[in-house]
mmCIF file of C-alpha atoms and ligand atoms in Angstrom:
data_model
loop_
_atom_site.group_PDB
_atom_site.id
_atom_site.type_symbol
_atom_site.label_atom_id
_atom_site.label_comp_id
_atom_site.label_asym_id
_atom_site.label_seq_id
_atom_site.Cartn_x
_atom_site.Cartn_y
_atom_site.Cartn_z
ATOM 1 C CA MET A 2 34.702 49.734 -11.906
ATOM 2 C CA ARG A 3 35.919 46.548 -13.666
ATOM 3 C CA VAL A 4 37.989 45.473 -10.665
ATOM 4 C CA LYS A 5 34.924 46.103 -8.374
ATOM 5 C CA ILE A 6 32.705 44.020 -10.797
ATOM 6 C CA ARG A 7 35.409 41.126 -10.686
ATOM 7 C CA LEU A 8 35.644 41.305 -6.998
ATOM 8 C CA ILE A 9 31.918 40.919 -6.506
ATOM 9 C CA ALA A 10 31.811 38.135 -9.043
ATOM 10 C CA CYS A 11 34.457 36.120 -7.142
ATOM 11 C CA ALA A 12 32.638 36.858 -3.874
ATOM 12 C CA LEU A 13 29.504 35.293 -5.405
ATOM 13 C CA ALA A 14 31.408 32.415 -6.861
ATOM 14 C CA LEU A 15 32.851 31.597 -3.460
ATOM 15 C CA LEU A 16 29.493 31.962 -1.946
ATOM 16 C CA CYS A 17 27.978 29.742 -4.540
ATOM 17 C CA LEU A 18 30.803 27.081 -3.795
ATOM 18 C CA ALA A 19 30.262 27.290 -0.222
ATOM 19 C CA GLY A 20 26.555 26.843 -0.805
ATOM 20 C CA CYS A 21 27.109 23.901 -3.157
ATOM 21 C CA ALA A 22 29.425 22.312 -0.668
ATOM 22 C CA SER A 23 27.017 22.756 2.233
ATOM 23 C CA ARG A 24 24.865 19.759 1.025
ATOM 24 C CA PRO A 25 26.963 16.622 0.971
ATOM 25 C CA THR A 26 26.140 14.450 -1.740
ATOM 26 C CA ALA A 27 26.014 10.721 -2.207
ATOM 27 C CA LYS A 28 26.641 10.870 -5.824
ATOM 28 C CA PRO A 29 29.941 9.509 -6.824
ATOM 29 C CA GLN A 30 31.769 12.337 -8.637
ATOM 30 C CA ASP A 31 32.452 10.362 -11.934
ATOM 31 C CA SER A 32 28.767 8.918 -11.748
ATOM 32 C CA GLU A 33 25.607 10.286 -13.557
ATOM 33 C CA LEU A 34 23.499 7.911 -11.557
ATOM 34 C CA LEU A 35 20.684 9.586 -9.488
ATOM 35 C CA VAL A 36 20.944 8.277 -6.047
ATOM 36 C CA VAL A 37 17.418 7.385 -4.533
ATOM 37 C CA GLY A 38 17.077 6.458 -0.982
ATOM 38 C CA PHE A 39 13.897 4.072 -0.762
ATOM 39 C CA SER A 40 12.323 3.214 2.829
ATOM 40 C CA GLN A 41 10.115 0.237 2.161
ATOM 41 C CA LEU A 42 8.002 -0.460 5.228
ATOM 42 C CA GLY A 43 8.685 -4.262 5.009
ATOM 43 C CA SER A 44 8.043 -7.555 3.507
ATOM 44 C CA GLU A 45 5.012 -8.572 5.226
ATOM 45 C CA SER A 46 3.135 -9.544 2.246
ATOM 46 C CA SER A 47 2.926 -11.091 -1.327
ATOM 47 C CA TRP A 48 1.804 -7.432 -2.242
ATOM 48 C CA ARG A 49 4.823 -5.852 -0.557
ATOM 49 C CA LEU A 50 7.106 -8.099 -2.343
ATOM 50 C CA ALA A 51 5.659 -7.274 -5.872
ATOM 51 C CA ASN A 52 5.974 -3.819 -4.844
ATOM 52 C CA THR A 53 9.505 -3.889 -4.067
ATOM 53 C CA ALA A 54 10.356 -5.919 -7.191
ATOM 54 C CA SER A 55 8.613 -3.229 -9.127
ATOM 55 C CA MET A 56 10.426 -0.315 -7.613
ATOM 56 C CA THR A 57 13.940 -2.108 -7.920
ATOM 57 C CA ALA A 58 13.150 -3.139 -11.673
ATOM 58 C CA ALA A 59 12.262 0.480 -12.403
ATOM 59 C CA LEU A 60 14.920 2.263 -10.563
ATOM 60 C CA SER A 61 17.831 0.185 -11.858
ATOM 61 C CA ARG A 62 21.540 1.152 -12.568
ATOM 62 C CA GLU A 63 20.780 0.415 -16.201
ATOM 63 C CA LYS A 64 18.171 3.034 -16.145
ATOM 64 C CA GLY A 65 20.406 5.530 -14.494
ATOM 65 C CA TYR A 66 19.663 5.150 -10.624
ATOM 66 C CA GLU A 67 21.598 4.083 -7.608
ATOM 67 C CA LEU A 68 18.711 2.843 -5.356
ATOM 68 C CA LEU A 69 19.473 2.414 -1.728
ATOM 69 C CA LEU A 70 16.624 0.160 -0.420
ATOM 70 C CA GLU A 71 16.141 0.030 3.500
ATOM 71 C CA ASN A 72 13.553 -2.483 4.778
ATOM 72 C CA ALA A 73 11.857 -1.163 7.946
ATOM 73 C CA LYS A 74 10.401 -4.523 9.085
ATOM 74 C CA GLN A 75 6.992 -2.705 9.797
ATOM 75 C CA LYS A 76 8.553 -0.422 12.250
ATOM 76 C CA GLN A 77 8.210 3.266 11.772
ATOM 77 C CA ASP A 78 11.167 4.138 13.982
ATOM 78 C CA ASN A 79 13.212 1.946 11.358
ATOM 79 C CA GLN A 80 11.773 3.994 8.493
ATOM 80 C CA LEU A 81 12.548 7.484 10.181
ATOM 81 C CA ALA A 82 16.210 6.363 10.907
ATOM 82 C CA ALA A 83 16.480 5.178 7.344
ATOM 83 C CA VAL A 84 15.384 8.811 5.812
ATOM 84 C CA ARG A 85 17.627 10.520 8.367
ATOM 85 C CA ASN A 86 20.552 8.272 7.061
ATOM 86 C CA PHE A 87 19.478 9.038 3.486
ATOM 87 C CA ILE A 88 19.731 12.764 4.175
ATOM 88 C CA LEU A 89 23.181 12.455 5.818
ATOM 89 C CA GLN A 90 24.153 10.593 2.637
ATOM 90 C CA GLY A 91 22.957 13.440 0.624
ATOM 91 C CA VAL A 92 20.927 11.381 -1.725
ATOM 92 C CA ASP A 93 19.155 13.053 -4.839
ATOM 93 C CA LEU A 94 15.705 11.906 -3.825
ATOM 94 C CA ILE A 95 13.783 9.865 -1.220
ATOM 95 C CA VAL A 96 10.955 7.516 -1.630
ATOM 96 C CA ILE A 97 8.865 6.627 1.419
ATOM 97 C CA ALA A 98 6.221 3.756 1.659
ATOM 98 C CA PRO A 99 4.995 4.776 5.070
ATOM 99 C CA VAL A 100 3.864 2.041 7.568
ATOM 100 C CA ALA A 101 1.404 4.370 9.179
ATOM 101 C CA GLU A 102 -0.203 7.661 8.364
ATOM 102 C CA THR A 103 1.015 9.752 11.387
ATOM 103 C CA GLY A 104 4.555 10.668 12.649
ATOM 104 C CA TRP A 105 6.301 12.216 9.376
ATOM 105 C CA GLU A 106 6.155 15.948 9.839
ATOM 106 C CA SER A 107 9.728 16.271 11.507
ATOM 107 C CA VAL A 108 11.626 13.870 9.278
ATOM 108 C CA LEU A 109 9.957 15.528 6.092
ATOM 109 C CA GLN A 110 10.852 18.922 7.496
ATOM 110 C CA GLU A 111 14.533 17.882 7.775
ATOM 111 C CA ALA A 112 14.467 16.318 4.097
ATOM 112 C CA ARG A 113 13.222 19.647 2.739
ATOM 113 C CA ASP A 114 15.811 21.533 4.811
ATOM 114 C CA ALA A 115 18.401 19.537 3.142
ATOM 115 C CA GLN A 116 16.783 20.155 -0.313
ATOM 116 C CA ILE A 117 15.916 16.560 -0.895
ATOM 117 C CA PRO A 118 12.487 15.878 -2.729
ATOM 118 C CA VAL A 119 10.375 13.067 -1.191
ATOM 119 C CA ILE A 120 7.925 10.930 -2.968
ATOM 120 C CA ILE A 121 5.258 9.169 -0.856
ATOM 121 C CA MET A 122 4.414 5.791 -2.405
ATOM 122 C CA ASP A 123 1.446 3.504 -1.487
ATOM 123 C CA ARG A 124 -0.133 4.432 1.696
ATOM 124 C CA ALA A 125 -0.418 8.315 2.665
ATOM 125 C CA VAL A 126 1.219 10.450 5.424
ATOM 126 C CA ALA A 127 -1.061 12.774 7.481
ATOM 127 C CA VAL A 128 0.709 16.181 7.314
ATOM 128 C CA GLU A 129 -0.854 19.626 7.609
ATOM 129 C CA ASP A 130 1.684 20.899 4.970
ATOM 130 C CA GLU A 131 1.463 18.929 1.590
ATOM 131 C CA SER A 132 4.304 20.881 0.200
ATOM 132 C CA LEU A 133 6.478 18.592 2.489
ATOM 133 C CA TYR A 134 6.464 15.953 -0.230
ATOM 134 C CA LEU A 135 6.312 16.050 -3.957
ATOM 135 C CA SER A 136 3.628 13.630 -4.617
ATOM 136 C CA ASN A 137 1.649 10.616 -3.184
ATOM 137 C CA VAL A 138 0.973 7.836 -5.529
ATOM 138 C CA GLY A 139 -1.134 4.812 -4.598
ATOM 139 C CA SER A 140 -4.296 3.394 -4.504
ATOM 140 C CA ASP A 141 -7.869 4.755 -3.700
ATOM 141 C CA PHE A 142 -8.436 2.604 -0.545
ATOM 142 C CA LEU A 143 -11.686 3.959 0.209
ATOM 143 C CA ARG A 144 -12.952 3.167 -3.196
ATOM 144 C CA GLU A 145 -11.680 -0.316 -2.669
ATOM 145 C CA GLY A 146 -13.708 -0.722 0.291
ATOM 146 C CA GLU A 147 -16.745 0.775 -0.919
ATOM 147 C CA ARG A 148 -16.735 -1.695 -4.003
ATOM 148 C CA ALA A 149 -16.265 -4.461 -1.772
ATOM 149 C CA VAL A 150 -19.336 -3.545 0.491
ATOM 150 C CA GLU A 151 -21.434 -2.738 -2.672
ATOM 151 C CA TRP A 152 -20.676 -6.413 -3.858
ATOM 152 C CA LEU A 153 -21.596 -8.009 -0.742
ATOM 153 C CA ARG A 154 -24.984 -6.008 -0.450
ATOM 154 C CA GLU A 155 -25.612 -7.316 -4.108
ATOM 155 C CA GLU A 156 -24.271 -10.662 -3.505
ATOM 156 C CA LEU A 157 -26.693 -11.098 -0.542
ATOM 157 C CA GLU A 158 -29.585 -10.122 -2.381
ATOM 158 C CA ARG A 159 -28.724 -12.338 -5.291
ATOM 159 C CA ARG A 160 -28.798 -15.309 -2.574
ATOM 160 C CA GLY A 161 -32.114 -14.178 -1.224
ATOM 161 C CA ARG A 162 -30.383 -13.248 2.033
ATOM 162 C CA GLY A 163 -30.875 -9.649 1.647
ATOM 163 C CA GLU A 164 -33.001 -9.544 5.189
ATOM 164 C CA ASP A 165 -31.192 -12.097 6.753
ATOM 165 C CA GLU A 166 -29.009 -11.449 10.073
ATOM 166 C CA ILE A 167 -25.560 -11.175 8.450
ATOM 167 C CA ARG A 168 -22.425 -11.592 10.973
ATOM 168 C CA ILE A 169 -19.261 -10.321 9.595
ATOM 169 C CA LEU A 170 -15.576 -11.255 11.022
ATOM 170 C CA HIS A 171 -13.351 -8.268 10.008
ATOM 171 C CA LEU A 172 -9.643 -8.901 9.635
ATOM 172 C CA GLN A 173 -7.815 -5.609 9.779
ATOM 173 C CA GLY A 174 -4.406 -4.798 8.455
ATOM 174 C CA THR A 175 -1.611 -2.761 10.320
ATOM 175 C CA TYR A 176 -3.453 -0.130 12.401
ATOM 176 C CA GLY A 177 -3.075 3.561 11.222
ATOM 177 C CA ALA A 178 -2.232 2.591 7.905
ATOM 178 C CA THR A 179 -4.104 4.417 5.123
ATOM 179 C CA SER A 180 -5.069 0.960 3.369
ATOM 180 C CA GLN A 181 -6.305 -0.160 6.958
ATOM 181 C CA LEU A 182 -8.254 3.043 7.785
ATOM 182 C CA MET A 183 -9.854 3.375 4.271
ATOM 183 C CA ARG A 184 -10.819 -0.169 4.017
ATOM 184 C CA THR A 185 -12.118 -0.278 7.353
ATOM 185 C CA LYS A 186 -14.366 2.833 6.912
ATOM 186 C CA PRO A 187 -16.569 1.470 4.172
ATOM 187 C CA ILE A 188 -17.736 -1.697 6.317
ATOM 188 C CA GLU A 189 -18.210 0.186 9.543
ATOM 189 C CA ASP A 190 -20.404 2.553 7.606
ATOM 190 C CA ALA A 191 -22.421 -0.126 6.087
ATOM 191 C CA VAL A 192 -22.822 -2.062 9.493
ATOM 192 C CA ARG A 193 -24.307 1.306 10.866
ATOM 193 C CA ALA A 194 -26.612 1.828 7.693
ATOM 194 C CA MET A 195 -27.764 -1.834 7.513
ATOM 195 C CA PRO A 196 -29.719 -3.058 10.612
ATOM 196 C CA ASN A 197 -29.324 -6.645 9.975
ATOM 197 C CA TRP A 198 -25.629 -6.461 9.422
ATOM 198 C CA THR A 199 -23.170 -6.945 12.706
ATOM 199 C CA ILE A 200 -19.344 -6.934 12.871
ATOM 200 C CA ALA A 201 -18.954 -9.866 15.084
ATOM 201 C CA ALA A 202 -15.308 -8.951 15.807
ATOM 202 C CA GLN A 203 -12.260 -6.912 14.492
ATOM 203 C CA LEU A 204 -9.224 -8.748 14.623
ATOM 204 C CA PRO A 205 -5.632 -7.327 14.242
ATOM 205 C CA GLY A 206 -3.918 -9.485 11.457
ATOM 206 C CA ASP A 207 -1.146 -6.933 10.701
ATOM 207 C CA TYR A 208 -1.330 -7.928 6.759
ATOM 208 C CA THR A 209 0.561 -11.103 7.436
ATOM 209 C CA GLU A 210 -0.597 -14.913 6.925
ATOM 210 C CA ALA A 211 0.668 -16.136 10.352
ATOM 211 C CA LYS A 212 -1.161 -13.634 12.249
ATOM 212 C CA GLY A 213 -4.314 -13.762 10.271
ATOM 213 C CA TYR A 214 -4.357 -17.589 10.984
ATOM 214 C CA GLU A 215 -3.822 -17.035 14.691
ATOM 215 C CA VAL A 216 -6.429 -14.560 15.414
ATOM 216 C CA VAL A 217 -9.099 -16.454 13.332
ATOM 217 C CA ARG A 218 -8.191 -19.853 14.879
ATOM 218 C CA ASP A 219 -8.700 -18.342 18.305
ATOM 219 C CA TYR A 220 -11.581 -16.409 17.638
ATOM 220 C CA LEU A 221 -13.418 -19.494 15.982
ATOM 221 C CA ARG A 222 -12.759 -21.516 19.237
ATOM 222 C CA GLY A 223 -15.580 -19.183 20.748
ATOM 223 C CA ASP A 224 -17.762 -18.216 17.962
ATOM 224 C CA ARG A 225 -18.171 -20.376 14.597
ATOM 225 C CA ASP A 226 -21.517 -18.369 13.614
ATOM 226 C CA ILE A 227 -19.677 -15.969 11.089
ATOM 227 C CA ASP A 228 -21.316 -15.435 7.468
ATOM 228 C CA VAL A 229 -18.536 -13.190 6.047
ATOM 229 C CA ILE A 230 -14.951 -12.693 6.577
ATOM 230 C CA TYR A 231 -14.006 -9.131 5.259
ATOM 231 C CA SER A 232 -10.059 -9.447 5.115
ATOM 232 C CA GLU A 233 -8.082 -6.237 4.502
ATOM 233 C CA ASN A 234 -5.282 -8.297 2.547
ATOM 234 C CA ASP A 235 -4.788 -11.602 1.004
ATOM 235 C CA ASN A 236 -2.179 -12.984 3.277
ATOM 236 C CA MET A 237 -4.507 -12.588 6.153
ATOM 237 C CA THR A 238 -7.233 -14.382 4.123
ATOM 238 C CA PHE A 239 -4.986 -17.325 3.422
ATOM 239 C CA GLY A 240 -4.290 -17.710 7.125
ATOM 240 C CA ALA A 241 -8.007 -17.413 7.731
ATOM 241 C CA MET A 242 -8.589 -20.183 5.355
ATOM 242 C CA ARG A 243 -6.261 -22.460 7.050
ATOM 243 C CA ALA A 244 -8.252 -21.696 10.431
ATOM 244 C CA LEU A 245 -11.643 -22.365 8.669
ATOM 245 C CA ASP A 246 -10.249 -25.705 7.366
ATOM 246 C CA GLU A 247 -8.972 -26.646 10.732
ATOM 247 C CA ALA A 248 -12.297 -25.716 12.290
ATOM 248 C CA GLY A 249 -14.362 -27.631 9.577
ATOM 249 C CA LEU A 250 -15.964 -24.507 8.321
ATOM 250 C CA ARG A 251 -16.829 -24.368 4.582
ATOM 251 C CA TYR A 252 -16.338 -21.089 2.759
ATOM 252 C CA GLY A 253 -16.447 -19.836 -0.715
ATOM 253 C CA GLU A 254 -18.880 -21.421 -3.400
ATOM 254 C CA GLY A 255 -21.506 -23.289 -1.678
ATOM 255 C CA GLY A 256 -19.866 -22.784 1.746
ATOM 256 C CA ASP A 257 -21.265 -21.215 4.665
ATOM 257 C CA VAL A 258 -18.566 -18.348 4.822
ATOM 258 C CA ILE A 259 -18.240 -15.676 2.270
ATOM 259 C CA LEU A 260 -14.756 -14.293 1.744
ATOM 260 C CA ILE A 261 -13.977 -10.820 0.737
ATOM 261 C CA SER A 262 -10.106 -10.427 0.069
ATOM 262 C CA PHE A 263 -8.052 -7.236 -0.871
ATOM 263 C CA ASP A 264 -5.096 -7.098 -3.023
ATOM 264 C CA ALA A 265 -5.933 -9.739 -5.799
ATOM 265 C CA VAL A 266 -2.412 -11.163 -5.918
ATOM 266 C CA ARG A 267 -2.239 -14.198 -8.282
ATOM 267 C CA GLU A 268 -2.533 -16.762 -5.533
ATOM 268 C CA ALA A 269 -5.800 -15.275 -4.407
ATOM 269 C CA LEU A 270 -7.241 -15.001 -7.926
ATOM 270 C CA GLN A 271 -6.175 -18.792 -8.289
ATOM 271 C CA TYR A 272 -8.376 -19.627 -5.256
ATOM 272 C CA CYS A 273 -11.176 -17.206 -6.648
ATOM 273 C CA LEU A 274 -11.425 -19.161 -9.766
ATOM 274 C CA GLU A 275 -11.537 -22.488 -7.828
ATOM 275 C CA GLY A 276 -14.693 -20.941 -5.876
ATOM 276 C CA LYS A 277 -12.748 -20.790 -2.594
ATOM 277 C CA ILE A 278 -12.475 -16.881 -2.434
ATOM 278 C CA ASP A 279 -15.794 -14.982 -3.211
ATOM 279 C CA LEU A 280 -14.333 -11.655 -4.003
ATOM 280 C CA CYS A 281 -10.855 -10.436 -4.909
ATOM 281 C CA VAL A 282 -10.318 -6.451 -4.738
ATOM 282 C CA GLU A 283 -7.623 -5.468 -6.850
ATOM 283 C CA CYS A 284 -4.761 -3.212 -5.119
ATOM 284 C CA ASN A 285 -2.086 -2.627 -7.567
ATOM 285 C CA PRO A 286 1.388 -2.893 -6.258
ATOM 286 C CA LEU A 287 3.371 -2.305 -9.332
ATOM 287 C CA HIS A 288 4.362 1.634 -8.788
ATOM 288 C CA GLY A 289 7.825 1.399 -10.034
ATOM 289 C CA PRO A 290 7.263 2.754 -13.196
ATOM 290 C CA ARG A 291 4.901 5.430 -11.916
ATOM 291 C CA VAL A 292 7.603 6.546 -9.371
ATOM 292 C CA GLU A 293 10.297 6.576 -12.125
ATOM 293 C CA GLU A 294 8.023 8.797 -14.378
ATOM 294 C CA LEU A 295 7.462 11.083 -11.300
ATOM 295 C CA ILE A 296 11.328 11.469 -10.757
ATOM 296 C CA ARG A 297 11.654 12.247 -14.426
ATOM 297 C CA GLN A 298 8.838 14.968 -14.414
ATOM 298 C CA TYR A 299 10.562 16.401 -11.576
ATOM 299 C CA GLU A 300 13.930 16.391 -12.945
ATOM 300 C CA GLU A 301 12.720 18.045 -16.140
ATOM 301 C CA GLY A 302 10.616 20.612 -14.160
ATOM 302 C CA GLU A 303 7.488 19.522 -15.247
ATOM 303 C CA SER A 304 4.283 19.913 -12.806
ATOM 304 C CA ILE A 305 3.605 17.155 -10.809
ATOM 305 C CA PRO A 306 0.096 16.236 -9.255
ATOM 306 C CA LYS A 307 0.100 16.012 -5.512
ATOM 307 C CA HIS A 308 -1.929 12.939 -5.527
ATOM 308 C CA ILE A 309 -1.967 9.974 -8.382
ATOM 309 C CA TYR A 310 -4.167 7.107 -7.881
ATOM 310 C CA VAL A 311 -4.012 3.968 -9.977
ATOM 311 C CA GLU A 312 -7.229 2.416 -11.693
ATOM 312 C CA GLU A 313 -8.019 -0.997 -10.079
ATOM 313 C CA LEU A 314 -10.758 -3.744 -10.631
ATOM 314 C CA ILE A 315 -12.825 -6.626 -8.609
ATOM 315 C CA PHE A 316 -12.631 -10.174 -9.523
ATOM 316 C CA THR A 317 -15.253 -12.817 -8.979
ATOM 317 C CA LYS A 318 -15.152 -16.470 -10.167
ATOM 318 C CA ASP A 319 -17.298 -15.485 -13.265
ATOM 319 C CA ARG A 320 -14.938 -12.728 -14.344
ATOM 320 C CA LEU A 321 -11.703 -14.931 -14.265
ATOM 321 C CA THR A 322 -10.066 -17.254 -16.609
ATOM 322 C CA GLN A 323 -6.694 -19.147 -16.076
ATOM 323 C CA GLU A 324 -5.291 -17.480 -18.955
ATOM 324 C CA LEU A 325 -6.002 -14.125 -17.305
ATOM 325 C CA ILE A 326 -4.516 -15.094 -14.161
ATOM 326 C CA ASP A 327 -1.432 -16.320 -15.694
ATOM 327 C CA SER A 328 -0.789 -13.077 -17.681
ATOM 328 C CA ARG A 329 -0.908 -11.205 -14.279
ATOM 329 C CA GLU A 330 2.373 -9.629 -13.387
ATOM 330 C CA TYR A 331 2.138 -10.256 -9.523
HETATM 331 C C1 GZL B 5 -1.858 -1.429 0.346
HETATM 332 C C2 GZL B 5 -0.710 -1.914 0.949
HETATM 333 C C3 GZL B 5 -1.107 -2.884 1.790
HETATM 334 C C4 GZL B 5 -1.566 -4.240 1.172
HETATM 335 C C5 GZL B 5 -0.999 -5.406 1.955
HETATM 336 O O1 GZL B 5 -1.534 -0.577 -0.868
HETATM 337 O O2 GZL B 5 -0.487 -0.784 1.639
HETATM 338 O O3 GZL B 5 0.129 -3.422 2.691
HETATM 339 O O4 GZL B 5 -2.951 -4.487 1.111
HETATM 340 C C6 GZL B 5 0.373 -4.748 2.203
HETATM 341 O O5 GZL B 5 -0.784 -6.484 1.367
HETATM 342 O O6 GZL B 5 1.006 -5.323 3.402
#
């Protein structure tokens, strides 16, 4: 009987070794570092640079991580290739900042088949089966847009323009990104509800300053009758400001055009304090510590919420001081 048990034990041990060997691991044998593959969507904006900096600071070697960072240059194909490469390398965990919501099922399934957990950071992925990822940490973009629209309605009333015809130029971020979809919905809903509000045009700014400048410059050549620019990130707003300057149109405090901008990076807050941007809607990029906490919880077998939203503010000139701006981390 003892021999039989020993034989079974040996067989189980061999099976276990085979099972362990089936998943290659990137972790060097002598390293205690947790290897994290991070597919960052790009470096298109000040927000994105701050987000990358936050992740690299949080997942550092000193803190026990080997961070493999791949920049996809805003192309989903590059992200899919990066994630598949992480799987081949046998990393311990994958973090994805998805450029757009759709197109993730297959690669997330492949990660699950390889027993590699995935955290979605910043924007969201549209998948039927939410068990394909551990957790999604990011912003409530819909709430951001709703707060911007609430402020605009109150501001127009305050200026005695509640009944005026209001023409809105809408600068949209990367199409299909959660931040674009969810910041767009509130302004479109508001225009349907407010008979005197009109979206004069929706322009694709792709979250970059260059594109924001180009599309607004070209638009203003045909139509200068704009009351509001609703811009889905600060870098596009900076481009729009340059186009407005060239067109001789005044904006911000005492100007003809109300500027609403999302992200609230330090440069935008400075313009807000100077009265050039009327409303800055905060979108916090500092997800590094939040992602690290999620990894710790996972490693320690703690339960993890599927969706984690960060608290965010809105800023107008009267709510800002130079000290506050100087104290901001991004
Ligand atoms: C929002 C983020 C957006 C920012 C842009 O969380 O996905 O992408 O608003 C960035 O600045 O490019």
